[in-house]
Amino acid sequence: MRNATKLTTAVLAAGVLTLGLSACGSSGSDTASDTSGPLVVAASPTPHAEILNYVKENLAKKAGLDLEVKEFTDYVTPNTATEDGSVGANYFQNQPYLDDFNKKRGTHIVPVVTVHLEPLGLYSHKVKSADALKSGATIAVPNDSVNEARALKLLDANGIITLKDGVGNEATPSDIAKNPKNLTFKELEAAQTPRSLDDVDAAVVNGNYAIEADLKPASDALVLESAKNNPYGNFLAVKDGNEDDPRVKKLAKLLTSAEVKKFIDDKYAGSVLASF
């Protein structure tokens, strides 16, 4: 995108190593400590960076906010970069994912304001409905614990499988109680699920990756998550203690403005839903 720094997979891998080393004692660059400089926000390309760039190009200058957007194509580096101060905030995740990440990696990231929901959907290049899935079909699902559980809950809610009672946000295929079509599950990195559609019978795809792959959740999904009472809204997040950064407060206000809601409604036509 025009106003964001695009990171390659190789750079991301090197960045994770660098971030890990800096967390072990190297002072490094801390863009979050100088509140007079630009606010650097790590974001997934679609729709997060697109929404941030709309703010940057149309709203930030008037609000006195110097905003810089960095795009990341994975779900790990934005949090590790926020933790060590390489960026001042991030915008890409939901609460169950963040809770799991903080617990497993010892990070201290906290939400600031919820902006939107991207409904998770089941897609296929081979069948036109979930009912048409054949016995023994292979379904790709995200392999991170929260999104895998979310994918399985979507299939459960639509009668494709039945999960065991009481299954939470760490459900895996081993927690399936009934699998009437003997479906096989292929666990992939979330970003890879739309790319797998030619190789599997169907795939559960996160909303942002669906949009990047030119899938239209509102019309292309065989089954789609309901927005009602949905806990998976995506939010602006910072390292604990940085919530009162005046730059963060300005961005939070802009991200929940009427202008941003109209931008989301007009651009995504129901594939992304404003949560404010």
PDB file of N, CA, C and O in Angstrom, residues 199-265:
ATOM      1  N   ASP A 199      -6.293 -27.011  -3.090  1.00  0.00           N
ATOM      2  CA  ASP A 199      -5.729 -28.287  -2.647  1.00  0.00           C
ATOM      3  C   ASP A 199      -6.601 -29.023  -1.636  1.00  0.00           C
ATOM      4  O   ASP A 199      -6.390 -30.210  -1.393  1.00  0.00           O
ATOM      5  N   VAL A 200      -7.553 -28.319  -1.019  1.00  0.00           N
ATOM      6  CA  VAL A 200      -8.449 -28.928  -0.038  1.00  0.00           C
ATOM      7  C   VAL A 200      -9.882 -28.759  -0.524  1.00  0.00           C
ATOM      8  O   VAL A 200     -10.151 -28.063  -1.503  1.00  0.00           O
ATOM      9  N   ASP A 201     -10.802 -29.403   0.167  1.00  0.00           N
ATOM     10  CA  ASP A 201     -12.211 -29.293  -0.229  1.00  0.00           C
ATOM     11  C   ASP A 201     -12.842 -27.989   0.246  1.00  0.00           C
ATOM     12  O   ASP A 201     -13.752 -27.457  -0.398  1.00  0.00           O
ATOM     13  N   ALA A 202     -12.356 -27.473   1.365  1.00  0.00           N
ATOM     14  CA  ALA A 202     -12.851 -26.202   1.891  1.00  0.00           C
ATOM     15  C   ALA A 202     -11.846 -25.692   2.917  1.00  0.00           C
ATOM     16  O   ALA A 202     -10.997 -26.453   3.406  1.00  0.00           O
ATOM     17  N   ALA A 203     -11.938 -24.417   3.238  1.00  0.00           N
ATOM     18  CA  ALA A 203     -11.031 -23.821   4.216  1.00  0.00           C
ATOM     19  C   ALA A 203     -11.773 -22.786   5.036  1.00  0.00           C
ATOM     20  O   ALA A 203     -12.614 -22.046   4.505  1.00  0.00           O
ATOM     21  N   VAL A 204     -11.454 -22.751   6.322  1.00  0.00           N
ATOM     22  CA  VAL A 204     -11.963 -21.685   7.182  1.00  0.00           C
ATOM     23  C   VAL A 204     -10.926 -20.566   7.171  1.00  0.00           C
ATOM     24  O   VAL A 204      -9.759 -20.786   7.504  1.00  0.00           O
ATOM     25  N   VAL A 205     -11.366 -19.370   6.765  1.00  0.00           N
ATOM     26  CA  VAL A 205     -10.437 -18.270   6.496  1.00  0.00           C
ATOM     27  C   VAL A 205     -10.811 -17.057   7.334  1.00  0.00           C
ATOM     28  O   VAL A 205     -11.989 -16.662   7.389  1.00  0.00           O
ATOM     29  N   ASN A 206      -9.809 -16.458   7.973  1.00  0.00           N
ATOM     30  CA  ASN A 206     -10.024 -15.204   8.696  1.00  0.00           C
ATOM     31  C   ASN A 206     -10.449 -14.110   7.720  1.00  0.00           C
ATOM     32  O   ASN A 206     -10.010 -14.084   6.567  1.00  0.00           O
ATOM     33  N   GLY A 207     -11.260 -13.191   8.195  1.00  0.00           N
ATOM     34  CA  GLY A 207     -11.837 -12.174   7.327  1.00  0.00           C
ATOM     35  C   GLY A 207     -10.821 -11.344   6.588  1.00  0.00           C
ATOM     36  O   GLY A 207     -10.990 -11.052   5.392  1.00  0.00           O
ATOM     37  N   ASN A 208      -9.738 -10.931   7.270  1.00  0.00           N
ATOM     38  CA  ASN A 208      -8.761 -10.085   6.586  1.00  0.00           C
ATOM     39  C   ASN A 208      -8.066 -10.842   5.455  1.00  0.00           C
ATOM     40  O   ASN A 208      -7.842 -10.292   4.369  1.00  0.00           O
ATOM     41  N   TYR A 209      -7.758 -12.120   5.680  1.00  0.00           N
ATOM     42  CA  TYR A 209      -7.103 -12.903   4.633  1.00  0.00           C
ATOM     43  C   TYR A 209      -8.077 -13.238   3.502  1.00  0.00           C
ATOM     44  O   TYR A 209      -7.676 -13.362   2.338  1.00  0.00           O
ATOM     45  N   ALA A 210      -9.348 -13.376   3.818  1.00  0.00           N
ATOM     46  CA  ALA A 210     -10.348 -13.604   2.779  1.00  0.00           C
ATOM     47  C   ALA A 210     -10.422 -12.403   1.838  1.00  0.00           C
ATOM     48  O   ALA A 210     -10.428 -12.550   0.602  1.00  0.00           O
ATOM     49  N   ILE A 211     -10.448 -11.220   2.400  1.00  0.00           N
ATOM     50  CA  ILE A 211     -10.539 -10.011   1.582  1.00  0.00           C
ATOM     51  C   ILE A 211      -9.293  -9.858   0.716  1.00  0.00           C
ATOM     52  O   ILE A 211      -9.376  -9.520  -0.461  1.00  0.00           O
ATOM     53  N   GLU A 212      -8.097 -10.130   1.295  1.00  0.00           N
ATOM     54  CA  GLU A 212      -6.853 -10.041   0.532  1.00  0.00           C
ATOM     55  C   GLU A 212      -6.869 -11.006  -0.655  1.00  0.00           C
ATOM     56  O   GLU A 212      -6.261 -10.737  -1.693  1.00  0.00           O
ATOM     57  N   ALA A 213      -7.562 -12.147  -0.495  1.00  0.00           N
ATOM     58  CA  ALA A 213      -7.624 -13.156  -1.553  1.00  0.00           C
ATOM     59  C   ALA A 213      -8.792 -12.920  -2.509  1.00  0.00           C
ATOM     60  O   ALA A 213      -9.135 -13.806  -3.298  1.00  0.00           O
ATOM     61  N   ASP A 214      -9.405 -11.744  -2.432  1.00  0.00           N
ATOM     62  CA  ASP A 214     -10.537 -11.371  -3.287  1.00  0.00           C
ATOM     63  C   ASP A 214     -11.767 -12.246  -3.050  1.00  0.00           C
ATOM     64  O   ASP A 214     -12.608 -12.418  -3.943  1.00  0.00           O
ATOM     65  N   LEU A 215     -11.863 -12.791  -1.856  1.00  0.00           N
ATOM     66  CA  LEU A 215     -13.094 -13.473  -1.448  1.00  0.00           C
ATOM     67  C   LEU A 215     -14.001 -12.439  -0.796  1.00  0.00           C
ATOM     68  O   LEU A 215     -13.532 -11.545  -0.092  1.00  0.00           O
ATOM     69  N   LYS A 216     -15.284 -12.565  -1.014  1.00  0.00           N
ATOM     70  CA  LYS A 216     -16.254 -11.643  -0.437  1.00  0.00           C
ATOM     71  C   LYS A 216     -17.042 -12.392   0.631  1.00  0.00           C
ATOM     72  O   LYS A 216     -17.966 -13.150   0.305  1.00  0.00           O
ATOM     73  N   PRO A 217     -16.669 -12.197   1.904  1.00  0.00           N
ATOM     74  CA  PRO A 217     -17.317 -12.960   2.969  1.00  0.00           C
ATOM     75  C   PRO A 217     -18.833 -12.902   2.930  1.00  0.00           C
ATOM     76  O   PRO A 217     -19.498 -13.926   3.139  1.00  0.00           O
ATOM     77  N   ALA A 218     -19.381 -11.754   2.649  1.00  0.00           N
ATOM     78  CA  ALA A 218     -20.838 -11.609   2.683  1.00  0.00           C
ATOM     79  C   ALA A 218     -21.543 -12.457   1.631  1.00  0.00           C
ATOM     80  O   ALA A 218     -22.700 -12.841   1.798  1.00  0.00           O
ATOM     81  N   SER A 219     -20.843 -12.782   0.530  1.00  0.00           N
ATOM     82  CA  SER A 219     -21.493 -13.536  -0.548  1.00  0.00           C
ATOM     83  C   SER A 219     -20.814 -14.858  -0.889  1.00  0.00           C
ATOM     84  O   SER A 219     -21.474 -15.779  -1.379  1.00  0.00           O
ATOM     85  N   ASP A 220     -19.517 -14.985  -0.631  1.00  0.00           N
ATOM     86  CA  ASP A 220     -18.779 -16.176  -1.051  1.00  0.00           C
ATOM     87  C   ASP A 220     -18.706 -17.273   0.009  1.00  0.00           C
ATOM     88  O   ASP A 220     -18.459 -18.432  -0.326  1.00  0.00           O
ATOM     89  N   ALA A 221     -18.875 -16.923   1.266  1.00  0.00           N
ATOM     90  CA  ALA A 221     -18.718 -17.917   2.324  1.00  0.00           C
ATOM     91  C   ALA A 221     -19.855 -18.937   2.303  1.00  0.00           C
ATOM     92  O   ALA A 221     -21.026 -18.575   2.129  1.00  0.00           O
ATOM     93  N   LEU A 222     -19.510 -20.213   2.476  1.00  0.00           N
ATOM     94  CA  LEU A 222     -20.536 -21.265   2.606  1.00  0.00           C
ATOM     95  C   LEU A 222     -21.277 -21.093   3.918  1.00  0.00           C
ATOM     96  O   LEU A 222     -22.498 -21.269   3.975  1.00  0.00           O
ATOM     97  N   VAL A 223     -20.545 -20.804   4.973  1.00  0.00           N
ATOM     98  CA  VAL A 223     -21.132 -20.421   6.262  1.00  0.00           C
ATOM     99  C   VAL A 223     -20.278 -19.280   6.803  1.00  0.00           C
ATOM    100  O   VAL A 223     -19.081 -19.202   6.545  1.00  0.00           O
ATOM    101  N   LEU A 224     -20.894 -18.385   7.561  1.00  0.00           N
ATOM    102  CA  LEU A 224     -20.216 -17.177   8.031  1.00  0.00           C
ATOM    103  C   LEU A 224     -20.576 -16.917   9.483  1.00  0.00           C
ATOM    104  O   LEU A 224     -21.721 -17.104   9.891  1.00  0.00           O
ATOM    105  N   GLU A 225     -19.588 -16.468  10.237  1.00  0.00           N
ATOM    106  CA  GLU A 225     -19.798 -16.116  11.634  1.00  0.00           C
ATOM    107  C   GLU A 225     -20.864 -15.037  11.778  1.00  0.00           C
ATOM    108  O   GLU A 225     -20.927 -14.107  10.984  1.00  0.00           O
ATOM    109  N   SER A 226     -21.645 -15.147  12.820  1.00  0.00           N
ATOM    110  CA  SER A 226     -22.615 -14.103  13.136  1.00  0.00           C
ATOM    111  C   SER A 226     -21.924 -12.967  13.876  1.00  0.00           C
ATOM    112  O   SER A 226     -21.042 -13.190  14.708  1.00  0.00           O
ATOM    113  N   ALA A 227     -22.331 -11.743  13.581  1.00  0.00           N
ATOM    114  CA  ALA A 227     -21.761 -10.588  14.274  1.00  0.00           C
ATOM    115  C   ALA A 227     -22.396 -10.363  15.644  1.00  0.00           C
ATOM    116  O   ALA A 227     -21.836  -9.653  16.480  1.00  0.00           O
ATOM    117  N   LYS A 228     -23.538 -10.976  15.897  1.00  0.00           N
ATOM    118  CA  LYS A 228     -24.252 -10.745  17.145  1.00  0.00           C
ATOM    119  C   LYS A 228     -23.512 -11.360  18.327  1.00  0.00           C
ATOM    120  O   LYS A 228     -23.146 -12.533  18.304  1.00  0.00           O
ATOM    121  N   ASN A 229     -23.256 -10.541  19.362  1.00  0.00           N
ATOM    122  CA  ASN A 229     -22.569 -10.979  20.575  1.00  0.00           C
ATOM    123  C   ASN A 229     -21.241 -11.663  20.270  1.00  0.00           C
ATOM    124  O   ASN A 229     -20.846 -12.622  20.942  1.00  0.00           O
ATOM    125  N   ASN A 230     -20.549 -11.162  19.277  1.00  0.00           N
ATOM    126  CA  ASN A 230     -19.308 -11.791  18.848  1.00  0.00           C
ATOM    127  C   ASN A 230     -18.121 -11.227  19.638  1.00  0.00           C
ATOM    128  O   ASN A 230     -17.931 -10.012  19.676  1.00  0.00           O
ATOM    129  N   PRO A 231     -17.298 -12.098  20.255  1.00  0.00           N
ATOM    130  CA  PRO A 231     -16.182 -11.619  21.078  1.00  0.00           C
ATOM    131  C   PRO A 231     -14.909 -11.336  20.296  1.00  0.00           C
ATOM    132  O   PRO A 231     -13.876 -11.043  20.901  1.00  0.00           O
ATOM    133  N   TYR A 232     -14.985 -11.430  18.968  1.00  0.00           N
ATOM    134  CA  TYR A 232     -13.756 -11.384  18.181  1.00  0.00           C
ATOM    135  C   TYR A 232     -13.538 -10.049  17.464  1.00  0.00           C
ATOM    136  O   TYR A 232     -12.881  -9.994  16.422  1.00  0.00           O
ATOM    137  N   GLY A 233     -14.059  -8.968  18.013  1.00  0.00           N
ATOM    138  CA  GLY A 233     -13.805  -7.656  17.442  1.00  0.00           C
ATOM    139  C   GLY A 233     -12.331  -7.305  17.488  1.00  0.00           C
ATOM    140  O   GLY A 233     -11.617  -7.648  18.435  1.00  0.00           O
ATOM    141  N   ASN A 234     -11.837  -6.624  16.460  1.00  0.00           N
ATOM    142  CA  ASN A 234     -10.423  -6.244  16.367  1.00  0.00           C
ATOM    143  C   ASN A 234     -10.214  -4.852  16.943  1.00  0.00           C
ATOM    144  O   ASN A 234     -11.018  -3.941  16.705  1.00  0.00           O
ATOM    145  N   PHE A 235      -9.108  -4.695  17.676  1.00  0.00           N
ATOM    146  CA  PHE A 235      -8.908  -3.438  18.400  1.00  0.00           C
ATOM    147  C   PHE A 235      -7.503  -2.883  18.246  1.00  0.00           C
ATOM    148  O   PHE A 235      -6.557  -3.582  17.877  1.00  0.00           O
ATOM    149  N   LEU A 236      -7.392  -1.585  18.551  1.00  0.00           N
ATOM    150  CA  LEU A 236      -6.106  -0.925  18.718  1.00  0.00           C
ATOM    151  C   LEU A 236      -5.546  -1.369  20.059  1.00  0.00           C
ATOM    152  O   LEU A 236      -6.270  -1.391  21.058  1.00  0.00           O
ATOM    153  N   ALA A 237      -4.243  -1.734  20.100  1.00  0.00           N
ATOM    154  CA  ALA A 237      -3.642  -2.233  21.331  1.00  0.00           C
ATOM    155  C   ALA A 237      -2.276  -1.595  21.547  1.00  0.00           C
ATOM    156  O   ALA A 237      -1.598  -1.193  20.589  1.00  0.00           O
ATOM    157  N   VAL A 238      -1.878  -1.520  22.812  1.00  0.00           N
ATOM    158  CA  VAL A 238      -0.582  -0.959  23.187  1.00  0.00           C
ATOM    159  C   VAL A 238       0.027  -1.806  24.301  1.00  0.00           C
ATOM    160  O   VAL A 238      -0.641  -2.664  24.883  1.00  0.00           O
ATOM    161  N   LYS A 239       1.283  -1.548  24.614  1.00  0.00           N
ATOM    162  CA  LYS A 239       1.877  -2.164  25.792  1.00  0.00           C
ATOM    163  C   LYS A 239       1.273  -1.527  27.034  1.00  0.00           C
ATOM    164  O   LYS A 239       1.031  -0.312  27.078  1.00  0.00           O
ATOM    165  N   ASP A 240       1.006  -2.359  28.032  1.00  0.00           N
ATOM    166  CA  ASP A 240       0.412  -1.882  29.277  1.00  0.00           C
ATOM    167  C   ASP A 240       1.209  -0.692  29.816  1.00  0.00           C
ATOM    168  O   ASP A 240       2.432  -0.736  29.933  1.00  0.00           O
ATOM    169  N   GLY A 241       0.501   0.395  30.119  1.00  0.00           N
ATOM    170  CA  GLY A 241       1.139   1.616  30.594  1.00  0.00           C
ATOM    171  C   GLY A 241       1.156   2.724  29.566  1.00  0.00           C
ATOM    172  O   GLY A 241       1.378   3.892  29.912  1.00  0.00           O
ATOM    173  N   ASN A 242       0.924   2.366  28.307  1.00  0.00           N
ATOM    174  CA  ASN A 242       0.956   3.367  27.238  1.00  0.00           C
ATOM    175  C   ASN A 242      -0.433   3.824  26.790  1.00  0.00           C
ATOM    176  O   ASN A 242      -0.557   4.540  25.798  1.00  0.00           O
ATOM    177  N   GLU A 243      -1.464   3.398  27.530  1.00  0.00           N
ATOM    178  CA  GLU A 243      -2.824   3.768  27.145  1.00  0.00           C
ATOM    179  C   GLU A 243      -3.055   5.274  27.170  1.00  0.00           C
ATOM    180  O   GLU A 243      -3.911   5.788  26.447  1.00  0.00           O
ATOM    181  N   ASP A 244      -2.324   5.996  28.025  1.00  0.00           N
ATOM    182  CA  ASP A 244      -2.532   7.442  28.166  1.00  0.00           C
ATOM    183  C   ASP A 244      -1.633   8.273  27.261  1.00  0.00           C
ATOM    184  O   ASP A 244      -1.657   9.508  27.351  1.00  0.00           O
ATOM    185  N   ASP A 245      -0.861   7.628  26.414  1.00  0.00           N
ATOM    186  CA  ASP A 245      -0.080   8.352  25.414  1.00  0.00           C
ATOM    187  C   ASP A 245      -1.054   9.223  24.617  1.00  0.00           C
ATOM    188  O   ASP A 245      -2.026   8.730  24.050  1.00  0.00           O
ATOM    189  N   PRO A 246      -0.834  10.535  24.559  1.00  0.00           N
ATOM    190  CA  PRO A 246      -1.790  11.413  23.861  1.00  0.00           C
ATOM    191  C   PRO A 246      -1.970  11.060  22.391  1.00  0.00           C
ATOM    192  O   PRO A 246      -3.043  11.260  21.821  1.00  0.00           O
ATOM    193  N   ARG A 247      -0.933  10.508  21.767  1.00  0.00           N
ATOM    194  CA  ARG A 247      -1.047  10.095  20.364  1.00  0.00           C
ATOM    195  C   ARG A 247      -2.009   8.912  20.234  1.00  0.00           C
ATOM    196  O   ARG A 247      -2.813   8.843  19.307  1.00  0.00           O
ATOM    197  N   VAL A 248      -1.923   7.987  21.183  1.00  0.00           N
ATOM    198  CA  VAL A 248      -2.800   6.814  21.178  1.00  0.00           C
ATOM    199  C   VAL A 248      -4.248   7.251  21.389  1.00  0.00           C
ATOM    200  O   VAL A 248      -5.168   6.756  20.735  1.00  0.00           O
ATOM    201  N   LYS A 249      -4.457   8.194  22.310  1.00  0.00           N
ATOM    202  CA  LYS A 249      -5.810   8.693  22.570  1.00  0.00           C
ATOM    203  C   LYS A 249      -6.395   9.367  21.327  1.00  0.00           C
ATOM    204  O   LYS A 249      -7.574   9.182  21.006  1.00  0.00           O
ATOM    205  N   LYS A 250      -5.567  10.129  20.618  1.00  0.00           N
ATOM    206  CA  LYS A 250      -6.049  10.767  19.387  1.00  0.00           C
ATOM    207  C   LYS A 250      -6.432   9.717  18.352  1.00  0.00           C
ATOM    208  O   LYS A 250      -7.480   9.817  17.708  1.00  0.00           O
ATOM    209  N   LEU A 251      -5.586   8.700  18.187  1.00  0.00           N
ATOM    210  CA  LEU A 251      -5.871   7.665  17.194  1.00  0.00           C
ATOM    211  C   LEU A 251      -7.122   6.886  17.567  1.00  0.00           C
ATOM    212  O   LEU A 251      -7.950   6.573  16.698  1.00  0.00           O
ATOM    213  N   ALA A 252      -7.279   6.571  18.850  1.00  0.00           N
ATOM    214  CA  ALA A 252      -8.471   5.834  19.292  1.00  0.00           C
ATOM    215  C   ALA A 252      -9.737   6.609  18.965  1.00  0.00           C
ATOM    216  O   ALA A 252     -10.742   6.039  18.501  1.00  0.00           O
ATOM    217  N   LYS A 253      -9.700   7.915  19.169  1.00  0.00           N
ATOM    218  CA  LYS A 253     -10.869   8.750  18.866  1.00  0.00           C
ATOM    219  C   LYS A 253     -11.149   8.766  17.372  1.00  0.00           C
ATOM    220  O   LYS A 253     -12.309   8.658  16.941  1.00  0.00           O
ATOM    221  N   LEU A 254     -10.107   8.876  16.552  1.00  0.00           N
ATOM    222  CA  LEU A 254     -10.285   8.919  15.104  1.00  0.00           C
ATOM    223  C   LEU A 254     -10.791   7.579  14.565  1.00  0.00           C
ATOM    224  O   LEU A 254     -11.630   7.549  13.658  1.00  0.00           O
ATOM    225  N   LEU A 255     -10.278   6.466  15.117  1.00  0.00           N
ATOM    226  CA  LEU A 255     -10.684   5.144  14.635  1.00  0.00           C
ATOM    227  C   LEU A 255     -12.144   4.826  14.927  1.00  0.00           C
ATOM    228  O   LEU A 255     -12.728   3.933  14.310  1.00  0.00           O
ATOM    229  N   THR A 256     -12.734   5.533  15.877  1.00  0.00           N
ATOM    230  CA  THR A 256     -14.141   5.299  16.222  1.00  0.00           C
ATOM    231  C   THR A 256     -15.005   6.502  15.846  1.00  0.00           C
ATOM    232  O   THR A 256     -16.042   6.745  16.456  1.00  0.00           O
ATOM    233  N   SER A 257     -14.566   7.214  14.829  1.00  0.00           N
ATOM    234  CA  SER A 257     -15.304   8.390  14.363  1.00  0.00           C
ATOM    235  C   SER A 257     -16.350   7.997  13.332  1.00  0.00           C
ATOM    236  O   SER A 257     -16.302   6.912  12.738  1.00  0.00           O
ATOM    237  N   ALA A 258     -17.284   8.900  13.096  1.00  0.00           N
ATOM    238  CA  ALA A 258     -18.307   8.672  12.073  1.00  0.00           C
ATOM    239  C   ALA A 258     -17.680   8.523  10.689  1.00  0.00           C
ATOM    240  O   ALA A 258     -18.169   7.752   9.851  1.00  0.00           O
ATOM    241  N   GLU A 259     -16.593   9.243  10.452  1.00  0.00           N
ATOM    242  CA  GLU A 259     -15.928   9.168   9.149  1.00  0.00           C
ATOM    243  C   GLU A 259     -15.364   7.773   8.891  1.00  0.00           C
ATOM    244  O   GLU A 259     -15.462   7.240   7.784  1.00  0.00           O
ATOM    245  N   VAL A 260     -14.765   7.174   9.920  1.00  0.00           N
ATOM    246  CA  VAL A 260     -14.206   5.831   9.757  1.00  0.00           C
ATOM    247  C   VAL A 260     -15.318   4.801   9.602  1.00  0.00           C
ATOM    248  O   VAL A 260     -15.204   3.868   8.805  1.00  0.00           O
ATOM    249  N   LYS A 261     -16.398   4.970  10.332  1.00  0.00           N
ATOM    250  CA  LYS A 261     -17.519   4.032  10.178  1.00  0.00           C
ATOM    251  C   LYS A 261     -18.053   4.071   8.745  1.00  0.00           C
ATOM    252  O   LYS A 261     -18.314   3.017   8.133  1.00  0.00           O
ATOM    253  N   LYS A 262     -18.180   5.256   8.187  1.00  0.00           N
ATOM    254  CA  LYS A 262     -18.659   5.373   6.804  1.00  0.00           C
ATOM    255  C   LYS A 262     -17.663   4.741   5.835  1.00  0.00           C
ATOM    256  O   LYS A 262     -18.056   4.056   4.879  1.00  0.00           O
ATOM    257  N   PHE A 263     -16.366   4.956   6.079  1.00  0.00           N
ATOM    258  CA  PHE A 263     -15.344   4.354   5.232  1.00  0.00           C
ATOM    259  C   PHE A 263     -15.452   2.827   5.245  1.00  0.00           C
ATOM    260  O   PHE A 263     -15.415   2.180   4.196  1.00  0.00           O
ATOM    261  N   ILE A 264     -15.596   2.252   6.439  1.00  0.00           N
ATOM    262  CA  ILE A 264     -15.722   0.792   6.570  1.00  0.00           C
ATOM    263  C   ILE A 264     -16.978   0.292   5.857  1.00  0.00           C
ATOM    264  O   ILE A 264     -16.936  -0.678   5.091  1.00  0.00           O
ATOM    265  N   ASP A 265     -18.092   0.949   6.099  1.00  0.00           N
ATOM    266  CA  ASP A 265     -19.357   0.530   5.482  1.00  0.00           C
ATOM    267  C   ASP A 265     -19.282   0.603   3.955  1.00  0.00           C
ATOM    268  O   ASP A 265     -19.722  -0.319   3.253  1.00  0.00           O
TER     269      ASP A 265
END
